[in-house]
XYZ file of C-alpha atoms in Angstrom:
639
model
C -23.836 16.954 27.176
C -25.239 13.847 28.954
C -23.919 10.379 29.036
C -26.190 7.518 28.575
C -23.402 4.691 29.023
C -20.249 4.839 31.017
C -17.554 6.061 28.126
C -14.083 7.396 27.938
C -13.908 11.020 28.633
C -17.490 11.510 29.429
C -16.574 13.401 32.443
C -19.642 12.232 34.643
C -20.679 8.860 35.968
C -23.721 10.499 37.466
C -24.601 11.524 34.080
C -25.029 7.870 32.879
C -28.738 7.640 33.510
C -29.127 10.382 30.712
C -30.647 12.610 33.311
C -27.572 14.546 34.888
C -25.205 17.119 33.229
C -21.427 16.762 33.210
C -21.687 20.149 35.403
C -23.256 18.106 38.005
C -20.051 16.362 38.819
C -17.606 18.856 38.829
C -18.151 21.102 41.601
C -20.928 21.563 43.789
C -22.712 25.064 43.249
C -24.500 24.614 46.270
C -21.250 24.714 48.494
C -19.976 27.483 46.325
C -23.339 29.630 46.918
C -22.670 28.605 50.989
C -19.056 29.431 50.811
C -19.039 32.658 48.837
C -22.759 34.101 50.022
C -23.044 32.595 53.617
C -19.712 32.317 54.881
C -17.365 34.791 52.990
C -19.939 37.383 52.107
C -18.425 38.042 48.757
C -21.272 40.390 47.863
C -20.276 42.941 50.509
C -16.813 43.440 48.319
C -19.177 45.678 45.952
C -19.359 48.411 48.359
C -15.815 48.988 47.652
C -15.073 50.923 44.271
C -12.866 48.397 42.678
C -15.817 46.050 42.384
C -18.622 48.572 42.427
C -19.775 47.527 38.920
C -20.351 43.923 40.155
C -23.227 42.233 42.406
C -24.488 38.884 43.476
C -25.930 38.714 40.006
C -22.894 39.390 38.013
C -21.025 36.751 40.316
C -23.417 34.233 39.421
C -23.443 34.866 35.831
C -19.592 34.352 35.751
C -20.190 30.766 37.469
C -22.880 29.916 35.000
C -20.478 30.938 32.422
C -17.434 29.065 33.766
C -19.650 25.817 34.643
C -21.027 26.003 31.140
C -17.560 26.472 29.372
C -15.945 23.774 31.585
C -18.844 21.364 30.794
C -19.462 21.778 27.335
C -16.141 22.456 26.306
C -13.167 21.609 28.586
C -14.907 18.091 30.035
C -15.603 16.109 26.672
C -11.903 15.981 25.810
C -10.295 15.310 28.987
C -9.864 11.854 28.480
C -8.696 12.251 24.737
C -6.067 14.391 25.800
C -4.758 11.952 28.277
C -4.768 9.174 25.860
C -3.368 11.337 22.859
C -0.999 13.402 24.488
C 1.399 15.689 22.728
C 4.039 14.731 20.573
C 6.684 16.576 18.447
C 6.571 16.130 14.807
C 9.254 18.048 12.595
C 9.920 20.003 15.640
C 6.131 21.255 15.921
C 4.066 19.979 18.815
C 1.084 18.238 17.630
C -1.978 17.976 19.986
C -5.690 16.833 19.601
C -7.491 20.286 17.993
C -9.971 20.193 20.915
C -7.708 21.768 23.243
C -7.301 24.920 20.960
C -10.870 25.133 20.226
C -11.478 25.144 24.131
C -9.186 27.763 25.063
C -10.550 30.002 22.136
C -13.927 29.611 23.680
C -12.611 30.251 26.620
C -10.648 33.446 25.730
C -13.941 34.586 24.069
C -15.479 34.693 27.583
C -13.220 37.160 28.888
C -12.705 35.341 31.963
C -9.085 34.926 31.700
C -8.476 38.437 32.810
C -11.457 38.286 35.276
C -9.711 39.350 37.986
C -7.605 41.965 36.444
C -7.694 45.858 35.985
C -10.146 46.856 33.388
C -7.226 49.390 31.835
C -5.958 46.277 30.419
C -9.274 44.395 29.527
C -9.874 42.883 32.664
C -13.611 42.823 34.684
C -11.956 43.483 38.112
C -13.941 40.358 39.451
C -13.177 39.768 43.264
C -10.366 37.072 43.243
C -12.435 34.942 45.578
C -15.217 34.626 43.024
C -12.710 34.295 39.973
C -11.029 31.369 41.741
C -14.232 29.720 42.237
C -15.132 30.284 38.770
C -11.713 28.883 37.312
C -12.246 25.736 39.844
C -14.620 24.561 37.219
C -12.203 24.529 34.254
C -9.722 22.621 36.527
C -12.030 20.138 37.671
C -13.117 19.649 34.116
C -9.716 19.177 32.284
C -6.958 20.337 34.559
C -4.485 20.090 31.645
C -6.169 22.178 29.427
C -7.033 24.586 32.318
C -3.164 24.602 32.932
C -2.265 27.271 29.637
C -4.618 30.046 30.791
C -3.547 29.119 34.251
C 0.217 29.698 33.568
C -0.733 32.733 31.412
C -3.003 34.498 34.300
C 0.307 34.131 36.747
C 2.708 35.628 33.884
C 0.501 38.237 33.140
C -0.246 39.103 36.718
C 3.768 39.379 37.401
C 4.341 41.670 34.656
C 1.579 43.974 35.774
C 3.319 44.226 38.963
C 6.892 44.589 38.012
C 6.853 45.094 34.227
C 7.004 48.433 32.413
C 4.082 50.079 31.049
C 5.485 49.108 27.444
C 5.836 45.736 28.706
C 2.312 45.448 29.708
C 1.205 47.013 26.378
C 3.195 44.694 24.528
C 2.801 41.417 26.207
C -0.109 41.489 28.961
C -2.907 42.946 26.791
C -2.535 40.081 24.445
C -2.539 37.717 26.926
C -5.727 39.007 28.491
C -7.288 38.607 25.117
C -5.849 35.138 24.791
C -3.907 35.214 21.901
C -0.391 35.251 23.574
C 0.103 32.231 26.816
C 2.760 32.648 29.330
C 5.378 30.559 31.044
C 7.595 30.286 34.025
C 11.065 29.118 33.243
C 12.817 28.547 36.249
C 14.199 25.041 36.824
C 17.436 23.537 34.900
C 18.730 20.216 34.235
C 21.673 20.237 36.689
C 19.769 22.627 39.326
C 16.183 21.396 39.831
C 14.636 23.243 42.690
C 17.945 24.672 43.755
C 17.701 27.924 42.015
C 20.696 29.213 43.252
C 22.776 26.848 40.925
C 20.950 28.027 37.979
C 23.420 29.089 35.058
C 21.190 30.354 32.382
C 23.226 33.962 31.131
C 22.020 37.191 30.019
C 24.480 39.285 28.174
C 23.625 43.110 27.836
C 23.299 44.248 24.315
C 23.842 48.094 22.867
C 19.927 48.475 22.559
C 19.128 47.610 26.132
C 17.938 44.102 25.255
C 19.887 41.022 26.444
C 20.689 37.742 24.822
C 20.001 34.608 26.479
C 22.140 31.575 26.587
C 21.201 28.357 28.692
C 18.850 25.426 28.534
C 15.724 25.226 31.149
C 13.968 21.861 32.254
C 10.100 20.813 33.258
C 8.771 23.983 31.488
C 4.826 23.545 31.232
C 3.457 24.918 28.244
C 6.558 25.785 26.791
C 5.970 25.138 23.407
C 2.596 24.512 21.228
C 0.672 26.083 18.293
C -2.464 27.107 20.640
C -1.904 30.857 20.360
C -0.015 33.718 18.366
C 3.029 33.830 20.678
C 4.217 32.197 23.829
C 5.784 35.012 26.413
C 8.469 33.049 28.446
C 9.436 34.568 32.008
C 12.869 33.447 32.114
C 15.670 33.323 35.117
C 18.949 33.806 34.186
C 22.194 35.567 35.393
C 23.876 38.931 34.295
C 27.731 38.385 33.797
C 29.459 39.785 36.829
C 26.427 39.791 39.299
C 26.682 38.386 42.570
C 26.469 34.756 43.157
C 23.603 32.621 44.207
C 20.129 33.785 44.353
C 21.170 37.297 44.579
C 22.422 37.262 41.255
C 19.430 36.380 39.297
C 17.508 38.455 37.132
C 13.921 37.890 35.312
C 13.547 38.221 31.616
C 10.922 38.253 28.932
C 11.684 35.917 26.058
C 8.915 35.416 23.615
C 9.006 32.748 21.339
C 8.422 35.172 18.343
C 9.789 38.658 18.596
C 7.419 41.684 18.810
C 7.436 44.818 17.071
C 6.915 48.374 18.694
C 3.335 48.337 16.841
C 2.476 44.776 18.310
C 3.063 43.159 15.045
C 4.765 39.691 15.169
C 8.278 39.370 14.033
C 11.037 36.977 13.522
C 11.214 33.840 15.324
C 13.542 34.237 18.509
C 16.433 31.844 19.258
C 14.268 29.529 21.670
C 14.457 25.959 20.596
C 12.173 22.883 21.933
C 14.520 20.177 22.445
C 11.970 17.889 23.578
C 8.595 16.927 25.652
C 8.520 15.146 28.961
C 5.975 12.129 29.334
C 4.159 12.577 32.587
C 1.855 10.295 34.246
C -0.712 13.043 34.420
C -1.682 16.309 33.095
C -0.791 14.761 29.867
C -2.484 17.154 27.881
C 0.152 19.920 29.105
C 3.157 20.175 27.208
C 6.111 19.697 29.560
C 9.325 20.562 27.727
C 12.893 20.990 27.601
C 14.017 24.453 26.031
C 17.210 25.872 24.773
C 17.949 29.290 24.726
C 20.405 30.735 22.507
C 21.195 27.477 20.667
C 21.657 29.491 17.136
C 18.794 27.676 15.360
C 17.003 30.901 14.797
C 19.167 34.015 14.694
C 17.230 37.202 15.493
C 19.085 39.994 13.146
C 21.679 37.389 12.250
C 23.099 36.731 15.524
C 22.636 33.672 17.950
C 20.980 34.185 21.274
C 17.485 34.680 22.725
C 16.481 38.107 22.630
C 15.196 39.202 26.389
C 14.194 42.334 28.178
C 14.963 42.708 31.614
C 11.821 42.999 34.033
C 12.478 45.752 36.674
C 15.957 46.219 38.256
C 18.811 43.311 37.603
C 19.581 40.874 40.083
C 15.994 41.188 41.433
C 14.501 38.089 39.575
C 13.869 35.603 42.390
C 12.157 38.080 44.177
C 9.970 39.106 41.117
C 9.347 35.656 40.038
C 8.148 34.488 43.732
C 5.087 36.770 42.627
C 4.062 34.355 40.024
C 5.141 31.454 41.950
C 3.043 32.350 45.392
C 0.048 32.764 43.147
C 0.706 29.647 41.115
C 1.093 27.454 44.596
C -2.369 28.549 45.681
C -3.514 27.752 42.269
C -1.903 24.425 42.421
C -3.849 23.725 45.581
C -6.894 25.165 44.048
C -6.203 22.355 40.889
C -5.869 19.681 43.624
C -8.875 20.594 45.327
C -10.778 20.619 41.972
C -9.568 17.210 41.092
C -10.479 15.778 44.379
C -13.970 17.401 44.630
C -14.672 16.192 41.141
C -13.571 12.624 42.191
C -15.481 12.883 45.116
C -18.693 13.642 43.403
C -18.337 11.031 40.668
C -17.792 8.571 43.409
C -20.859 9.883 45.500
C -22.837 9.294 42.238
C -21.605 5.678 41.439
C -22.092 4.449 44.921
C -25.696 5.812 44.888
C -26.676 3.808 41.593
C -24.211 0.516 42.005
C -26.491 -2.203 43.717
C -23.984 -4.398 45.546
C -24.805 -6.805 48.907
C -27.406 -6.343 51.621
C -27.641 -4.823 55.116
C -25.538 -6.997 57.394
C -28.828 -7.587 59.441
C -30.647 -8.927 56.717
C -29.424 -12.361 55.552
C -32.541 -13.012 53.080
C -30.869 -13.717 49.530
C -33.803 -12.855 47.825
C -34.243 -9.345 49.273
C -33.123 -6.940 46.258
C -29.624 -5.564 46.733
C -28.584 -2.212 48.069
C -26.871 0.653 46.653
C -23.188 0.366 48.217
C -23.812 4.207 49.830
C -25.958 1.947 52.330
C -22.745 0.353 53.744
C -21.035 2.043 56.756
C -17.450 1.561 55.221
C -18.301 3.231 51.793
C -19.984 6.047 53.843
C -16.902 6.315 55.695
C -14.846 6.782 52.365
C -17.384 9.028 50.892
C -17.249 11.415 54.269
C -13.568 11.365 54.427
C -13.398 12.734 50.915
C -16.415 15.093 51.822
C -14.366 16.310 54.420
C -11.159 16.799 52.505
C -12.641 18.207 49.519
C -14.921 20.946 50.994
C -12.497 21.851 53.952
C -10.069 22.243 51.004
C -12.158 24.568 49.015
C -12.924 26.599 52.013
C -9.367 27.028 52.528
C -8.790 28.016 48.642
C -11.579 30.539 49.017
C -10.460 32.127 52.086
C -7.365 32.819 50.296
C -9.045 34.340 47.585
C -11.010 36.357 50.028
C -7.632 37.644 51.580
C -6.301 38.884 48.467
C -9.255 40.907 47.927
C -8.435 42.394 51.362
C -5.004 42.872 50.611
C -5.738 44.941 47.508
C -8.740 46.672 48.399
C -9.254 46.746 52.387
C -9.824 50.576 53.311
C -7.539 50.581 56.010
C -3.885 50.300 55.566
C -3.504 48.316 58.460
C -6.086 45.322 57.381
C -4.334 45.139 54.163
C -1.398 44.516 55.697
C -2.718 42.048 57.761
C -4.049 40.282 54.991
C -1.140 40.279 52.958
C 1.077 38.711 56.147
C -2.091 36.061 56.684
C -1.953 35.139 52.838
C 1.979 34.587 53.115
C 1.679 32.337 55.888
C -0.873 30.222 55.051
C 0.640 29.789 50.931
C 2.657 26.852 51.683
C -0.096 24.932 53.410
C -2.778 26.141 50.629
C -0.663 24.696 48.171
C 0.469 21.440 50.189
C -2.476 20.243 52.259
C -4.896 19.826 49.202
C -1.975 18.395 47.105
C -1.845 15.579 49.703
C -5.403 15.084 51.129
C -7.194 15.723 47.885
C -5.200 13.095 46.351
C -6.056 11.112 49.153
C -9.627 11.620 48.158
C -8.894 10.323 44.700
C -7.507 7.292 46.077
C -10.985 6.841 48.367
C -12.617 7.455 44.864
C -11.004 4.989 43.290
C -11.843 2.579 46.276
C -15.238 3.151 46.329
C -15.778 2.398 42.561
C -13.899 -1.286 43.561
C -12.468 -3.005 40.518
C -14.009 -0.590 38.015
C -12.226 2.265 39.826
C -8.648 1.414 38.501
C -9.952 1.147 34.805
C -10.094 3.785 32.177
C -13.783 3.102 31.730
C -14.298 5.577 34.594
C -12.537 8.996 35.400
C -11.579 8.392 38.915
C -8.111 6.646 37.903
C -6.967 9.760 35.695
C -7.885 12.128 38.483
C -5.489 10.326 40.620
C -2.706 10.334 38.009
C -3.443 14.149 37.308
C -3.420 14.899 40.905
C -0.225 12.992 41.657
C 1.451 15.704 40.118
C 0.315 18.392 42.635
C 2.844 17.524 45.572
C 5.643 18.079 42.981
C 4.286 21.054 40.916
C 5.500 24.640 42.464
C 7.835 23.482 45.009
C 7.498 19.862 46.488
C 5.812 19.062 49.909
C 9.382 19.135 51.449
C 9.988 22.537 50.101
C 6.773 23.991 51.297
C 7.431 22.429 54.862
C 11.002 24.080 54.820
C 9.271 27.261 53.924
C 6.633 27.036 56.537
C 8.858 26.092 59.621
C 12.220 27.310 58.217
C 10.680 30.717 57.258
C 7.410 31.873 57.474
C 6.846 30.755 61.025
C 10.132 32.632 61.969
C 10.014 35.745 60.084
C 9.477 39.425 61.657
C 9.867 37.697 64.943
C 7.064 35.357 64.121
C 4.479 38.007 63.672
C 3.195 35.948 60.464
C 2.622 32.498 62.961
C 1.352 34.808 65.634
C -1.302 36.442 63.509
C -2.323 32.969 62.182
C -3.121 31.899 65.850
C -4.486 34.565 66.823
C -7.157 34.787 63.541
C -7.852 30.922 64.375
C -8.152 31.928 68.399
C -10.722 34.077 67.512
C -12.791 31.930 65.522
C -12.472 29.557 68.639
C -13.723 32.563 70.816
C -16.940 33.060 68.623
C -17.597 29.124 68.808
C -17.109 29.308 72.931
C -19.843 32.187 72.562
C -21.885 29.881 70.323
C -22.371 27.531 73.010
C -23.452 23.483 71.792
C -21.169 21.703 69.400
C -19.411 24.425 68.234
C -18.157 24.994 71.595
C -17.086 21.274 72.000
C -15.146 21.511 68.597
C -13.635 24.867 69.768
C -12.108 23.234 72.884
C -9.957 20.837 70.634
C -8.866 23.433 68.113
C -7.939 25.543 70.555
C -5.813 22.670 72.029
C -4.252 22.265 68.677
C -3.319 26.053 68.346
C -1.584 25.610 71.830
C 0.377 22.751 70.240
C 1.368 24.567 67.110
C 2.673 27.468 69.462
C 4.376 25.161 71.747
C 6.034 23.010 69.375
C 7.428 25.483 67.422
C 9.034 27.519 70.396
C 10.261 23.845 71.133
C 11.601 23.317 67.799
C 13.435 26.465 67.521
C 14.862 26.610 71.299
C 17.811 24.197 70.265
C 19.465 26.477 68.119
C 19.947 23.458 65.703
C 18.551 24.263 62.217
C 19.190 21.003 61.315
C 17.427 19.179 64.006
C 14.534 22.034 64.143
C 13.653 21.145 60.206
C 14.636 17.714 60.121
C 10.699 16.716 60.340
C 9.759 20.005 58.799
C 7.233 17.679 56.673
C 5.481 16.520 59.943
C 5.172 19.844 61.147
C 3.453 21.131 57.670
C 1.322 18.016 58.125
C 0.259 18.727 61.072
C -0.287 22.574 61.049
C -2.126 21.966 57.834
C -4.656 19.955 59.633
C -5.261 22.326 62.143
C -6.088 25.258 59.732
C -8.452 22.739 57.720
C -10.223 21.937 60.867
C -10.432 25.692 61.804
C -12.041 25.930 58.040
C -14.500 23.360 59.161
C -15.160 25.252 62.611
C -15.917 28.342 60.332
C -18.232 26.470 58.124
C -20.023 25.304 61.124
C -20.340 28.582 62.617
C -21.826 29.766 59.148
C -24.224 26.716 59.243
C -25.611 27.676 62.647
C -25.875 31.331 61.554
C -28.126 30.115 58.507
C -29.998 27.577 60.499
C -30.716 29.162 63.957
C -29.450 25.759 65.342
C -26.120 26.701 67.380
C -27.509 24.672 70.478
C -28.617 21.414 69.953
C -27.301 20.998 66.242
C -26.522 17.347 66.186
C -30.626 16.853 66.643
C -31.649 19.606 64.512
C -28.906 18.100 61.477
C -30.447 14.749 61.888
C -34.032 15.637 61.551
C -33.196 17.815 58.710
C -31.389 15.153 56.695
C -34.432 13.212 56.969
C -36.823 15.894 56.024
C -36.144 15.947 52.447
C -35.837 19.799 52.312
C -32.559 20.265 50.183
C -31.170 22.960 52.211
C -31.896 21.159 55.342
C -29.862 18.153 54.153
C -26.951 20.395 52.646
C -26.531 21.960 56.213
C -26.765 18.510 57.950
C -23.943 17.316 55.773
C -21.749 19.815 56.493
C -22.670 19.311 60.360
C -21.411 15.877 59.961
C -18.376 16.424 57.731
C -17.442 18.942 60.548
C -17.778 16.344 63.224
C -15.752 13.553 60.990
C -12.826 15.957 60.529
C -12.520 16.702 64.220
C -13.387 13.176 65.335
C -11.282 11.459 62.591
C -8.531 13.779 61.297
C -7.707 16.435 63.906
C -6.501 13.641 66.129
C -3.723 12.454 63.471
C -2.311 15.980 64.931
C -1.554 14.587 68.348
C 1.293 11.945 67.256
C 3.056 14.559 65.072
C 3.220 17.169 67.562
C 4.391 14.534 70.200
C 6.940 13.088 67.739
C 8.162 16.960 66.904
C 8.524 18.053 70.716
C 10.485 15.129 71.245
C 13.385 16.225 68.653
C 13.386 12.770 67.250
C 16.651 12.707 65.223
C 15.792 9.178 63.829
C 15.639 10.835 59.817
C 18.505 13.207 60.600
C 20.905 10.403 62.012
C 20.187 7.876 59.225
C 23.250 7.399 57.255
C 23.539 6.776 53.246
C 25.523 3.355 53.764
C 22.410 1.939 55.792
C 19.851 2.059 53.304
């Protein structure tokens, strides 16, 4: 698809001259090649039995396919799904037909089960590659991509914790795209406080349960995009322990499924209404009642549910899906920031306005706005955010592959612990800073940026939901400082700092610019260690956690600086220009060679992040070290 004039839903301002395709402004294939092959060495994974059927060629084929589906079937209706959001009509959800058509195409590719076992219909693709492929869909149309995103997490949870019969009945149809999945946690009176949920699950003589209660903010909770919807529902079995220790997990299908896989009666799950959001408008967001009695399976009220695993283990099981979803939310935020960056870059290159400051001649032709230093600043900031975030997301995908397939059990355990430590950062940092990238993309467009003639205003609205999705910024901060940094005597934090320090050591040995940046990063690592000790030395959890969000932001910036130093080292390895990198990069950028320009751009983005962004952490660490009580001591009546 190409566009010759700006139009709603076009998906690409770079396509306005009719020469470039939509896919050129979704994600950068050159960046993906660099990250997957020159940095993370994804092809080496094919030496392991699980991935032995794959090669770099199959990885590229998957990326080609995902990019094509995203550009041809997801991007074209992105604007239409936003302006014509789902509605309830006679108790049924109605939405534009392009959503279902796109999902049917995607299901037909087999990519929904890309990283799953072949035994359930998957492709056993490395997670790092499947994450890159799915990023195209999220960049093209994040609201349509949300349906398979939720389904994938649902299926993976059941593969980890469900019975063989549950896998056969529910997972296989999800991998085929016939069933979609959800996660049902929140309730109107509880919100994020899952200890306060009240949905109950009453045991039945046949081993099933009947559920009664209300769930709120359920994405994908009702629609007619698939034959069935498989809800994973947190509920309490009467008599169980109070709080989170009494929560169990249940499979509650919208339509009951027979032992032979055929669809049966409608389950007692009722759509109460849709929530209307500022973004992700094509994704239904629902209020659901379970056990209202509108539908009466076997003539009785109550939503039929099937216990997953053991009773009272529901929250631990649901965290399998929640943690996967948290990284996925970070990936979606990254994709939205990335496509916004590429579109603002394309706009800046083709939008003539003004003249160089040194040239006052009004008869001289105007220059593209990319020539103006402040526009370059905004573009460089976006580049540093989105390419740093993408590196972090794919690094986490590589850790997941290590956790699953590393030959040495110790390496698997290490990958698991490091991934656990990075999860709140990977969820929250892109959700904050790729949103900032979208804000800058609007600014680059000037007055056009906040009109609906260009995509960037929608990308900002869509991305604004991600700091709330799957646990707010504050919840991730409490998780990082209150749990992850202290668990097992601080083993996770120690591993993270040791891993970053190993990169610092490599950079020192590389000399040149890498060594200069290593000195800054090494100092920042020391600040994390010292500040964490300082906060917890008080013995006062309330004081330690009062400014946890600042801790998350500071640690997140250090982690992304680490990602940039890793990328710089990979550039040095590719170019053989460790020493004197600045001069080599400048020459390459002016030489017209595409690879040389790419590497020079990577160097410059790394410099930007270390000069403009990493110094932000100093003030945050200083405030944290001072045990500031300003927010803690604020009283309600003073507002």
